[in-house]
């Protein structure tokens, strides 16, 4: 029988700061449960949380798709929202359009996208102004590298 | 040092019980910017902060921070405290200001993650 892929899908609500981070917390728990290396788990959790927070802070609503593939983990965060007009500019550390409410919570330093890039092995962003953004991250795990032989 | 020593040094109050005061705290970090906490290269076991919203708890969880100390006598709301409780993250609150809290811990030998103290 063919081996089934492990995948999960979650919803993320824009401006719902009460629940912000819940999805990434679940992703983290799943990986911990499956016995992935703790440093790797933290890397994934941080990248996922930054992407989740961006939906909460900047978009209307979104989804997070998380899959454990034979060679890697994949996280795809899609949102409906304003989109990012200039991705290169948005990637720069310190660039942020976050309003004061978000800064008061300790976010909006313009570090999230570059932090995702640091923690993920691959980061792809596609965005359409007025429609939304898709962020895909791929991380190759120590375990899946060995385990697939 | 262990968390109960941190609690004594900071003359702090524990915000939920029973928390594990034997937790080993090898390094600390202080920040009011969660982006900085998420960007760190090395781990801190204790986060010292003046921010009290529930994102602080989430950030600590994601970044593998074991315990949080709030300065200036601040206390997060009940919801944030129960989130921390469900994640097993002990919370302390001290009347000390941020700088004083950090300095006291450093004088007792608690290091930061860059290894310069
Ligand atoms: N999903 C998104 N939808 C619309 N705009 C976005 C989205 N993600 C990022 N942006 C834009 O890119 C900018 C930079 O994002 P980045 O995550 O690096 O920083 P930030 O979210 O502003 O602050 P931080 O992540 O440090 O809390 C944002 O301020 C926003 O203008
Ligand atoms: Mg961000």
PDB file of C-alpha atoms and ligand atoms in Angstrom:
ATOM      1  CA  UNK A   1       0.000   0.000   0.000  1.00  0.00           C
ATOM      2  CA  UNK A   2       1.181   3.513  -0.755  1.00  0.00           C
ATOM      3  CA  UNK A   3       2.437   5.495   2.188  1.00  0.00           C
ATOM      4  CA  UNK A   4       0.069   8.307   3.057  1.00  0.00           C
ATOM      5  CA  UNK A   5       1.290  11.819   3.427  1.00  0.00           C
ATOM      6  CA  UNK A   6       0.775  13.576   6.706  1.00  0.00           C
ATOM      7  CA  UNK A   7      -0.958  16.899   6.287  1.00  0.00           C
ATOM      8  CA  UNK A   8      -3.016  19.365   8.267  1.00  0.00           C
ATOM      9  CA  UNK A   9      -5.036  22.464   7.398  1.00  0.00           C
ATOM     10  CA  UNK A  10      -5.914  25.320   9.721  1.00  0.00           C
ATOM     11  CA  UNK A  11      -7.776  28.606   9.473  1.00  0.00           C
ATOM     12  CA  UNK A  12      -6.319  31.922  10.607  1.00  0.00           C
ATOM     13  CA  UNK A  13      -8.527  34.921  11.388  1.00  0.00           C
ATOM     14  CA  UNK A  14      -7.255  38.431  10.654  1.00  0.00           C
ATOM     15  CA  UNK A  15      -7.038  40.785  13.667  1.00  0.00           C
ATOM     16  CA  UNK A  16      -7.860  37.941  16.047  1.00  0.00           C
ATOM     17  CA  UNK A  17      -4.997  38.600  18.439  1.00  0.00           C
ATOM     18  CA  UNK A  18      -6.554  36.459  21.126  1.00  0.00           C
ATOM     19  CA  UNK A  19      -5.950  33.305  19.100  1.00  0.00           C
ATOM     20  CA  UNK A  20      -2.914  34.428  17.170  1.00  0.00           C
ATOM     21  CA  UNK A  21      -0.226  31.786  17.425  1.00  0.00           C
ATOM     22  CA  UNK A  22      -2.548  28.892  18.117  1.00  0.00           C
ATOM     23  CA  UNK A  23      -1.966  27.270  14.747  1.00  0.00           C
ATOM     24  CA  UNK A  24       1.816  27.399  15.058  1.00  0.00           C
ATOM     25  CA  UNK A  25       1.525  25.995  18.531  1.00  0.00           C
ATOM     26  CA  UNK A  26      -0.318  22.995  17.055  1.00  0.00           C
ATOM     27  CA  UNK A  27       2.318  22.567  14.357  1.00  0.00           C
ATOM     28  CA  UNK A  28       4.949  22.590  17.079  1.00  0.00           C
ATOM     29  CA  UNK A  29       3.101  20.007  19.171  1.00  0.00           C
ATOM     30  CA  UNK A  30       2.719  17.675  16.187  1.00  0.00           C
ATOM     31  CA  UNK A  31       6.426  17.813  15.402  1.00  0.00           C
ATOM     32  CA  UNK A  32       7.400  17.339  19.036  1.00  0.00           C
ATOM     33  CA  UNK A  33       5.068  14.383  19.288  1.00  0.00           C
ATOM     34  CA  UNK A  34       6.600  12.821  16.184  1.00  0.00           C
ATOM     35  CA  UNK A  35      10.043  13.104  17.748  1.00  0.00           C
ATOM     36  CA  UNK A  36      11.696  15.648  15.491  1.00  0.00           C
ATOM     37  CA  UNK A  37      14.915  17.279  16.702  1.00  0.00           C
ATOM     38  CA  UNK A  38      14.092  20.128  19.162  1.00  0.00           C
ATOM     39  CA  UNK A  39      16.189  22.750  17.349  1.00  0.00           C
ATOM     40  CA  UNK A  40      14.494  21.862  14.102  1.00  0.00           C
ATOM     41  CA  UNK A  41      11.084  22.016  15.769  1.00  0.00           C
ATOM     42  CA  UNK A  42      11.840  25.487  17.092  1.00  0.00           C
ATOM     43  CA  UNK A  43      12.988  26.667  13.681  1.00  0.00           C
ATOM     44  CA  UNK A  44       9.764  25.455  12.076  1.00  0.00           C
ATOM     45  CA  UNK A  45       7.614  26.880  14.880  1.00  0.00           C
ATOM     46  CA  UNK A  46       9.229  30.314  14.639  1.00  0.00           C
ATOM     47  CA  UNK A  47       8.866  30.472  10.859  1.00  0.00           C
ATOM     48  CA  UNK A  48       5.267  29.295  11.066  1.00  0.00           C
ATOM     49  CA  UNK A  49       4.452  31.787  13.808  1.00  0.00           C
ATOM     50  CA  UNK A  50       5.903  34.708  11.842  1.00  0.00           C
ATOM     51  CA  UNK A  51       3.787  33.725   8.835  1.00  0.00           C
ATOM     52  CA  UNK A  52       0.695  33.256  10.989  1.00  0.00           C
ATOM     53  CA  UNK A  53       1.236  36.619  12.701  1.00  0.00           C
ATOM     54  CA  UNK A  54       1.518  38.311   9.324  1.00  0.00           C
ATOM     55  CA  UNK A  55      -1.943  37.060   8.391  1.00  0.00           C
ATOM     56  CA  UNK A  56      -3.322  38.209  11.753  1.00  0.00           C
ATOM     57  CA  UNK A  57      -1.592  41.595  11.529  1.00  0.00           C
ATOM     58  CA  UNK A  58      -1.847  42.442   7.855  1.00  0.00           C
ATOM     59  CA  UNK A  59      -4.616  40.375   6.189  1.00  0.00           C
ATOM     60  CA  UNK A  60      -8.336  39.623   6.548  1.00  0.00           C
ATOM     61  CA  UNK A  61      -8.191  35.858   6.872  1.00  0.00           C
ATOM     62  CA  UNK A  62      -6.118  32.938   5.775  1.00  0.00           C
ATOM     63  CA  UNK A  63      -5.224  29.273   5.939  1.00  0.00           C
ATOM     64  CA  UNK A  64      -2.123  27.386   6.969  1.00  0.00           C
ATOM     65  CA  UNK A  65      -1.384  24.105   5.252  1.00  0.00           C
ATOM     66  CA  UNK A  66       1.255  21.973   6.870  1.00  0.00           C
ATOM     67  CA  UNK A  67       2.604  18.761   5.325  1.00  0.00           C
ATOM     68  CA  UNK A  68       5.269  16.276   6.290  1.00  0.00           C
ATOM     69  CA  UNK A  69       6.651  15.047   2.984  1.00  0.00           C
ATOM     70  CA  UNK A  70       9.201  12.245   2.595  1.00  0.00           C
ATOM     71  CA  UNK A  71      12.115  14.669   2.223  1.00  0.00           C
ATOM     72  CA  UNK A  72      10.941  17.824   3.948  1.00  0.00           C
ATOM     73  CA  UNK A  73       8.263  19.789   5.707  1.00  0.00           C
ATOM     74  CA  UNK A  74       6.133  22.206   3.792  1.00  0.00           C
ATOM     75  CA  UNK A  75       4.142  25.122   5.166  1.00  0.00           C
ATOM     76  CA  UNK A  76       1.855  27.111   2.890  1.00  0.00           C
ATOM     77  CA  UNK A  77       0.124  30.168   4.312  1.00  0.00           C
ATOM     78  CA  UNK A  78      -2.479  31.747   2.034  1.00  0.00           C
ATOM     79  CA  UNK A  79      -4.460  34.817   2.831  1.00  0.00           C
ATOM     80  CA  UNK A  80      -7.120  37.135   1.537  1.00  0.00           C
ATOM     81  CA  UNK A  81      -5.969  40.659   2.143  1.00  0.00           C
ATOM     82  CA  UNK A  82      -4.265  43.712   0.727  1.00  0.00           C
ATOM     83  CA  UNK A  83      -1.318  41.818  -0.751  1.00  0.00           C
ATOM     84  CA  UNK A  84       2.284  43.046  -0.790  1.00  0.00           C
ATOM     85  CA  UNK A  85       2.991  45.632  -3.520  1.00  0.00           C
ATOM     86  CA  UNK A  86       6.789  45.358  -3.349  1.00  0.00           C
ATOM     87  CA  UNK A  87       8.022  42.043  -1.975  1.00  0.00           C
ATOM     88  CA  UNK A  88      11.694  42.974  -2.137  1.00  0.00           C
ATOM     89  CA  UNK A  89      11.034  46.064  -0.026  1.00  0.00           C
ATOM     90  CA  UNK A  90       8.869  44.095   2.421  1.00  0.00           C
ATOM     91  CA  UNK A  91      11.688  41.566   2.875  1.00  0.00           C
ATOM     92  CA  UNK A  92      14.067  44.261   4.092  1.00  0.00           C
ATOM     93  CA  UNK A  93      14.678  44.201   7.827  1.00  0.00           C
ATOM     94  CA  UNK A  94      12.995  47.172   9.435  1.00  0.00           C
ATOM     95  CA  UNK A  95      10.386  47.758   6.745  1.00  0.00           C
ATOM     96  CA  UNK A  96       6.929  47.594   8.266  1.00  0.00           C
ATOM     97  CA  UNK A  97       3.501  49.072   7.671  1.00  0.00           C
ATOM     98  CA  UNK A  98       2.210  47.777  11.011  1.00  0.00           C
ATOM     99  CA  UNK A  99      -0.065  50.264  12.829  1.00  0.00           C
ATOM    100  CA  UNK A 100       0.616  51.444  16.412  1.00  0.00           C
ATOM    101  CA  UNK A 101      -1.699  48.825  18.025  1.00  0.00           C
ATOM    102  CA  UNK A 102       0.497  46.075  16.627  1.00  0.00           C
ATOM    103  CA  UNK A 103       3.700  47.793  17.706  1.00  0.00           C
ATOM    104  CA  UNK A 104       2.334  48.095  21.220  1.00  0.00           C
ATOM    105  CA  UNK A 105       2.095  44.319  21.338  1.00  0.00           C
ATOM    106  CA  UNK A 106       5.791  43.991  20.558  1.00  0.00           C
ATOM    107  CA  UNK A 107       5.391  43.279  16.845  1.00  0.00           C
ATOM    108  CA  UNK A 108       5.771  45.351  13.710  1.00  0.00           C
ATOM    109  CA  UNK A 109       9.533  45.714  13.727  1.00  0.00           C
ATOM    110  CA  UNK A 110       9.702  44.577  10.119  1.00  0.00           C
ATOM    111  CA  UNK A 111      11.691  41.484  10.999  1.00  0.00           C
ATOM    112  CA  UNK A 112       9.214  38.695  10.266  1.00  0.00           C
ATOM    113  CA  UNK A 113       9.832  37.976   6.605  1.00  0.00           C
ATOM    114  CA  UNK A 114      13.611  38.026   6.978  1.00  0.00           C
ATOM    115  CA  UNK A 115      13.304  35.769  10.000  1.00  0.00           C
ATOM    116  CA  UNK A 116      11.257  33.306   7.947  1.00  0.00           C
ATOM    117  CA  UNK A 117      13.989  33.346   5.346  1.00  0.00           C
ATOM    118  CA  UNK A 118      16.591  32.614   8.032  1.00  0.00           C
ATOM    119  CA  UNK A 119      14.677  29.706   9.485  1.00  0.00           C
ATOM    120  CA  UNK A 120      13.351  28.079   6.324  1.00  0.00           C
ATOM    121  CA  UNK A 121      15.443  26.337   3.684  1.00  0.00           C
ATOM    122  CA  UNK A 122      13.210  27.785   0.992  1.00  0.00           C
ATOM    123  CA  UNK A 123      10.843  30.746   1.044  1.00  0.00           C
ATOM    124  CA  UNK A 124       8.566  31.623  -1.854  1.00  0.00           C
ATOM    125  CA  UNK A 125       6.171  34.544  -1.807  1.00  0.00           C
ATOM    126  CA  UNK A 126       3.534  35.293  -4.401  1.00  0.00           C
ATOM    127  CA  UNK A 127       1.256  38.244  -3.836  1.00  0.00           C
ATOM    128  CA  UNK A 128      -1.486  40.016  -5.724  1.00  0.00           C
ATOM    129  CA  UNK A 129      -2.350  43.517  -4.592  1.00  0.00           C
ATOM    130  CA  UNK A 130      -5.983  43.742  -3.533  1.00  0.00           C
ATOM    131  CA  UNK A 131      -6.362  39.953  -3.373  1.00  0.00           C
ATOM    132  CA  UNK A 132      -3.865  38.319  -1.091  1.00  0.00           C
ATOM    133  CA  UNK A 133      -0.580  36.600  -0.459  1.00  0.00           C
ATOM    134  CA  UNK A 134       0.778  33.073  -0.573  1.00  0.00           C
ATOM    135  CA  UNK A 135       3.866  32.243   1.451  1.00  0.00           C
ATOM    136  CA  UNK A 136       5.433  28.826   0.995  1.00  0.00           C
ATOM    137  CA  UNK A 137       8.222  27.548   3.196  1.00  0.00           C
ATOM    138  CA  UNK A 138      10.153  24.319   2.882  1.00  0.00           C
ATOM    139  CA  UNK A 139      12.386  22.965   5.600  1.00  0.00           C
ATOM    140  CA  UNK A 140      14.472  19.861   5.212  1.00  0.00           C
ATOM    141  CA  UNK A 141      14.549  18.012   8.459  1.00  0.00           C
ATOM    142  CA  UNK A 142      17.468  16.082   9.922  1.00  0.00           C
ATOM    143  CA  UNK A 143      15.207  13.113  10.543  1.00  0.00           C
ATOM    144  CA  UNK A 144      13.484  12.876   7.187  1.00  0.00           C
ATOM    145  CA  UNK A 145      16.851  13.101   5.483  1.00  0.00           C
ATOM    146  CA  UNK A 146      18.089   9.979   7.194  1.00  0.00           C
ATOM    147  CA  UNK A 147      14.771   8.187   7.412  1.00  0.00           C
ATOM    148  CA  UNK A 148      13.885   8.096   3.737  1.00  0.00           C
ATOM    149  CA  UNK A 149      16.704   5.777   2.638  1.00  0.00           C
TER     150      UNK A 149
ATOM    151  CA  UNK B   1      20.701  28.800  38.526  1.00  0.00           C
ATOM    152  CA  UNK B   2      17.260  27.448  39.271  1.00  0.00           C
ATOM    153  CA  UNK B   3      13.994  29.319  38.927  1.00  0.00           C
ATOM    154  CA  UNK B   4      13.468  29.598  42.677  1.00  0.00           C
ATOM    155  CA  UNK B   5      16.769  31.485  42.899  1.00  0.00           C
ATOM    156  CA  UNK B   6      15.616  33.842  40.142  1.00  0.00           C
ATOM    157  CA  UNK B   7      12.436  34.377  42.143  1.00  0.00           C
ATOM    158  CA  UNK B   8      14.408  35.216  45.282  1.00  0.00           C
ATOM    159  CA  UNK B   9      16.877  37.512  43.541  1.00  0.00           C
ATOM    160  CA  UNK B  10      14.048  39.438  41.886  1.00  0.00           C
ATOM    161  CA  UNK B  11      11.882  39.344  45.024  1.00  0.00           C
ATOM    162  CA  UNK B  12       9.214  38.167  42.654  1.00  0.00           C
ATOM    163  CA  UNK B  13       5.759  36.755  43.019  1.00  0.00           C
ATOM    164  CA  UNK B  14       4.665  33.617  41.167  1.00  0.00           C
ATOM    165  CA  UNK B  15       1.550  34.193  39.051  1.00  0.00           C
ATOM    166  CA  UNK B  16       0.266  30.641  38.908  1.00  0.00           C
ATOM    167  CA  UNK B  17       0.878  27.603  41.051  1.00  0.00           C
ATOM    168  CA  UNK B  18       2.127  24.977  41.365  1.00  0.00           C
ATOM    169  CA  UNK B  19       4.897  25.888  38.918  1.00  0.00           C
ATOM    170  CA  UNK B  20       8.192  24.043  38.611  1.00  0.00           C
ATOM    171  CA  UNK B  21      10.657  26.186  40.561  1.00  0.00           C
ATOM    172  CA  UNK B  22      13.460  23.689  40.026  1.00  0.00           C
ATOM    173  CA  UNK B  23      13.642  24.597  36.340  1.00  0.00           C
ATOM    174  CA  UNK B  24      17.231  25.157  35.303  1.00  0.00           C
ATOM    175  CA  UNK B  25      17.803  28.689  33.979  1.00  0.00           C
ATOM    176  CA  UNK B  26      21.163  28.857  32.224  1.00  0.00           C
ATOM    177  CA  UNK B  27      20.674  32.012  30.181  1.00  0.00           C
ATOM    178  CA  UNK B  28      18.365  34.981  30.198  1.00  0.00           C
ATOM    179  CA  UNK B  29      17.253  37.573  27.691  1.00  0.00           C
ATOM    180  CA  UNK B  30      15.365  40.837  28.088  1.00  0.00           C
ATOM    181  CA  UNK B  31      13.160  42.387  25.408  1.00  0.00           C
ATOM    182  CA  UNK B  32      10.010  44.355  24.811  1.00  0.00           C
ATOM    183  CA  UNK B  33      10.157  43.568  21.141  1.00  0.00           C
ATOM    184  CA  UNK B  34       8.791  40.127  20.362  1.00  0.00           C
ATOM    185  CA  UNK B  35      10.405  40.318  16.929  1.00  0.00           C
ATOM    186  CA  UNK B  36      13.768  40.343  18.713  1.00  0.00           C
ATOM    187  CA  UNK B  37      12.854  37.364  20.862  1.00  0.00           C
ATOM    188  CA  UNK B  38      11.936  35.468  17.700  1.00  0.00           C
ATOM    189  CA  UNK B  39      15.131  36.501  15.958  1.00  0.00           C
ATOM    190  CA  UNK B  40      17.592  35.320  18.506  1.00  0.00           C
ATOM    191  CA  UNK B  41      20.281  32.899  17.468  1.00  0.00           C
ATOM    192  CA  UNK B  42      20.824  31.257  20.823  1.00  0.00           C
ATOM    193  CA  UNK B  43      18.235  30.302  23.375  1.00  0.00           C
ATOM    194  CA  UNK B  44      17.453  32.107  26.592  1.00  0.00           C
ATOM    195  CA  UNK B  45      15.627  30.084  29.224  1.00  0.00           C
ATOM    196  CA  UNK B  46      14.184  33.136  30.949  1.00  0.00           C
ATOM    197  CA  UNK B  47      12.563  36.108  29.232  1.00  0.00           C
ATOM    198  CA  UNK B  48      12.494  39.392  31.169  1.00  0.00           C
ATOM    199  CA  UNK B  49       9.945  41.782  29.709  1.00  0.00           C
ATOM    200  CA  UNK B  50       7.669  44.727  30.372  1.00  0.00           C
ATOM    201  CA  UNK B  51       5.016  43.519  27.925  1.00  0.00           C
ATOM    202  CA  UNK B  52       2.068  41.563  29.287  1.00  0.00           C
ATOM    203  CA  UNK B  53      -0.190  40.631  26.366  1.00  0.00           C
ATOM    204  CA  UNK B  54      -0.850  36.995  25.531  1.00  0.00           C
ATOM    205  CA  UNK B  55       1.428  37.201  22.491  1.00  0.00           C
ATOM    206  CA  UNK B  56       4.321  37.262  24.941  1.00  0.00           C
ATOM    207  CA  UNK B  57       3.285  33.817  26.169  1.00  0.00           C
ATOM    208  CA  UNK B  58       2.851  32.532  22.600  1.00  0.00           C
ATOM    209  CA  UNK B  59       6.216  33.933  21.614  1.00  0.00           C
ATOM    210  CA  UNK B  60       7.866  32.272  24.596  1.00  0.00           C
ATOM    211  CA  UNK B  61       6.247  28.980  23.715  1.00  0.00           C
ATOM    212  CA  UNK B  62       7.341  29.109  20.098  1.00  0.00           C
ATOM    213  CA  UNK B  63      10.876  30.186  21.022  1.00  0.00           C
ATOM    214  CA  UNK B  64      11.310  27.471  23.705  1.00  0.00           C
ATOM    215  CA  UNK B  65      11.587  29.946  26.569  1.00  0.00           C
ATOM    216  CA  UNK B  66      11.056  28.139  29.858  1.00  0.00           C
ATOM    217  CA  UNK B  67       9.890  30.977  32.133  1.00  0.00           C
ATOM    218  CA  UNK B  68       8.943  34.667  31.979  1.00  0.00           C
ATOM    219  CA  UNK B  69       9.573  37.493  34.475  1.00  0.00           C
ATOM    220  CA  UNK B  70       7.501  40.666  34.149  1.00  0.00           C
ATOM    221  CA  UNK B  71       9.044  43.875  35.486  1.00  0.00           C
ATOM    222  CA  UNK B  72       7.594  46.996  37.115  1.00  0.00           C
ATOM    223  CA  UNK B  73       4.984  44.955  38.964  1.00  0.00           C
ATOM    224  CA  UNK B  74       3.039  44.236  35.793  1.00  0.00           C
ATOM    225  CA  UNK B  75       0.676  41.298  35.543  1.00  0.00           C
ATOM    226  CA  UNK B  76      -0.885  39.835  32.432  1.00  0.00           C
ATOM    227  CA  UNK B  77      -4.645  39.181  32.413  1.00  0.00           C
ATOM    228  CA  UNK B  78      -6.243  35.919  33.536  1.00  0.00           C
ATOM    229  CA  UNK B  79      -6.451  34.567  30.023  1.00  0.00           C
ATOM    230  CA  UNK B  80      -2.734  35.031  29.398  1.00  0.00           C
ATOM    231  CA  UNK B  81      -1.942  33.469  32.761  1.00  0.00           C
ATOM    232  CA  UNK B  82      -4.056  30.405  32.009  1.00  0.00           C
ATOM    233  CA  UNK B  83      -2.418  30.088  28.602  1.00  0.00           C
ATOM    234  CA  UNK B  84       0.981  30.040  30.320  1.00  0.00           C
ATOM    235  CA  UNK B  85      -0.312  27.513  32.818  1.00  0.00           C
ATOM    236  CA  UNK B  86      -1.567  25.214  30.054  1.00  0.00           C
ATOM    237  CA  UNK B  87       1.841  25.412  28.392  1.00  0.00           C
ATOM    238  CA  UNK B  88       3.720  24.892  31.665  1.00  0.00           C
ATOM    239  CA  UNK B  89       5.504  28.246  31.487  1.00  0.00           C
ATOM    240  CA  UNK B  90       6.013  29.695  34.999  1.00  0.00           C
ATOM    241  CA  UNK B  91       5.349  33.439  35.307  1.00  0.00           C
ATOM    242  CA  UNK B  92       7.009  35.774  37.782  1.00  0.00           C
ATOM    243  CA  UNK B  93       6.305  39.416  38.454  1.00  0.00           C
ATOM    244  CA  UNK B  94       8.746  41.761  40.173  1.00  0.00           C
ATOM    245  CA  UNK B  95       8.489  45.406  41.239  1.00  0.00           C
ATOM    246  CA  UNK B  96      12.008  46.002  39.903  1.00  0.00           C
ATOM    247  CA  UNK B  97      12.592  47.969  36.717  1.00  0.00           C
ATOM    248  CA  UNK B  98      13.930  46.142  33.691  1.00  0.00           C
ATOM    249  CA  UNK B  99      17.518  47.297  34.119  1.00  0.00           C
ATOM    250  CA  UNK B 100      17.597  46.528  37.825  1.00  0.00           C
ATOM    251  CA  UNK B 101      16.121  43.086  37.305  1.00  0.00           C
ATOM    252  CA  UNK B 102      18.705  42.257  34.651  1.00  0.00           C
ATOM    253  CA  UNK B 103      21.575  43.699  36.682  1.00  0.00           C
ATOM    254  CA  UNK B 104      20.666  41.758  39.805  1.00  0.00           C
ATOM    255  CA  UNK B 105      20.553  38.490  37.902  1.00  0.00           C
ATOM    256  CA  UNK B 106      23.802  39.240  36.084  1.00  0.00           C
ATOM    257  CA  UNK B 107      25.547  40.065  39.382  1.00  0.00           C
ATOM    258  CA  UNK B 108      24.522  36.656  40.642  1.00  0.00           C
ATOM    259  CA  UNK B 109      26.110  35.066  37.593  1.00  0.00           C
ATOM    260  CA  UNK B 110      23.236  34.530  35.194  1.00  0.00           C
ATOM    261  CA  UNK B 111      24.547  34.956  31.643  1.00  0.00           C
ATOM    262  CA  UNK B 112      23.001  36.124  28.416  1.00  0.00           C
ATOM    263  CA  UNK B 113      22.868  34.211  25.177  1.00  0.00           C
ATOM    264  CA  UNK B 114      25.768  35.975  23.458  1.00  0.00           C
ATOM    265  CA  UNK B 115      28.162  34.897  26.198  1.00  0.00           C
ATOM    266  CA  UNK B 116      29.636  38.364  26.817  1.00  0.00           C
ATOM    267  CA  UNK B 117      28.760  38.475  30.512  1.00  0.00           C
TER     268      UNK B 117
HETATM  269  N1  LIG C   1       0.373  38.525   4.555  1.00  0.00           N
HETATM  270  C1  LIG C   1       0.614  39.814   4.296  1.00  0.00           C
HETATM  271  N2  LIG C   1      -0.327  40.584   3.698  1.00  0.00           N
HETATM  272  C2  LIG C   1      -0.082  41.902   3.425  1.00  0.00           C
HETATM  273  N3  LIG C   1       1.068  42.527   3.730  1.00  0.00           N
HETATM  274  C3  LIG C   1       2.039  41.797   4.320  1.00  0.00           C
HETATM  275  C4  LIG C   1       1.863  40.424   4.644  1.00  0.00           C
HETATM  276  N4  LIG C   1       3.000  39.962   5.203  1.00  0.00           N
HETATM  277  C5  LIG C   1       3.836  41.009   5.248  1.00  0.00           C
HETATM  278  N5  LIG C   1       3.261  42.118   4.720  1.00  0.00           N
HETATM  279  C6  LIG C   1       3.887  43.454   4.536  1.00  0.00           C
HETATM  280  O1  LIG C   1       5.294  43.318   4.640  1.00  0.00           O
HETATM  281  C7  LIG C   1       5.788  44.104   5.745  1.00  0.00           C
HETATM  282  C8  LIG C   1       6.967  43.395   6.387  1.00  0.00           C
HETATM  283  O2  LIG C   1       6.549  42.160   6.977  1.00  0.00           O
HETATM  284  P1  LIG C   1       7.406  41.564   8.163  1.00  0.00           P
HETATM  285  O3  LIG C   1       6.738  40.318   8.637  1.00  0.00           O
HETATM  286  O4  LIG C   1       8.822  41.447   7.761  1.00  0.00           O
HETATM  287  O5  LIG C   1       7.319  42.702   9.272  1.00  0.00           O
HETATM  288  P2  LIG C   1       6.090  43.128  10.186  1.00  0.00           P
HETATM  289  O6  LIG C   1       5.039  42.075  10.148  1.00  0.00           O
HETATM  290  O7  LIG C   1       5.673  44.495   9.781  1.00  0.00           O
HETATM  291  O8  LIG C   1       6.774  43.191  11.616  1.00  0.00           O
HETATM  292  P3  LIG C   1       7.277  41.918  12.499  1.00  0.00           P
HETATM  293  O9  LIG C   1       7.139  40.708  11.642  1.00  0.00           O
HETATM  294  O10 LIG C   1       8.669  42.229  12.883  1.00  0.00           O
HETATM  295  O11 LIG C   1       6.355  41.870  13.651  1.00  0.00           O
HETATM  296  C9  LIG C   1       4.582  44.292   6.639  1.00  0.00           C
HETATM  297  O12 LIG C   1       4.690  45.426   7.470  1.00  0.00           O
HETATM  298  C10 LIG C   1       3.458  44.436   5.613  1.00  0.00           C
HETATM  299  O13 LIG C   1       3.461  45.722   5.035  1.00  0.00           O
HETATM  300 MG1  LIG C   2       5.575  40.054  10.494  1.00  0.00          MG
END
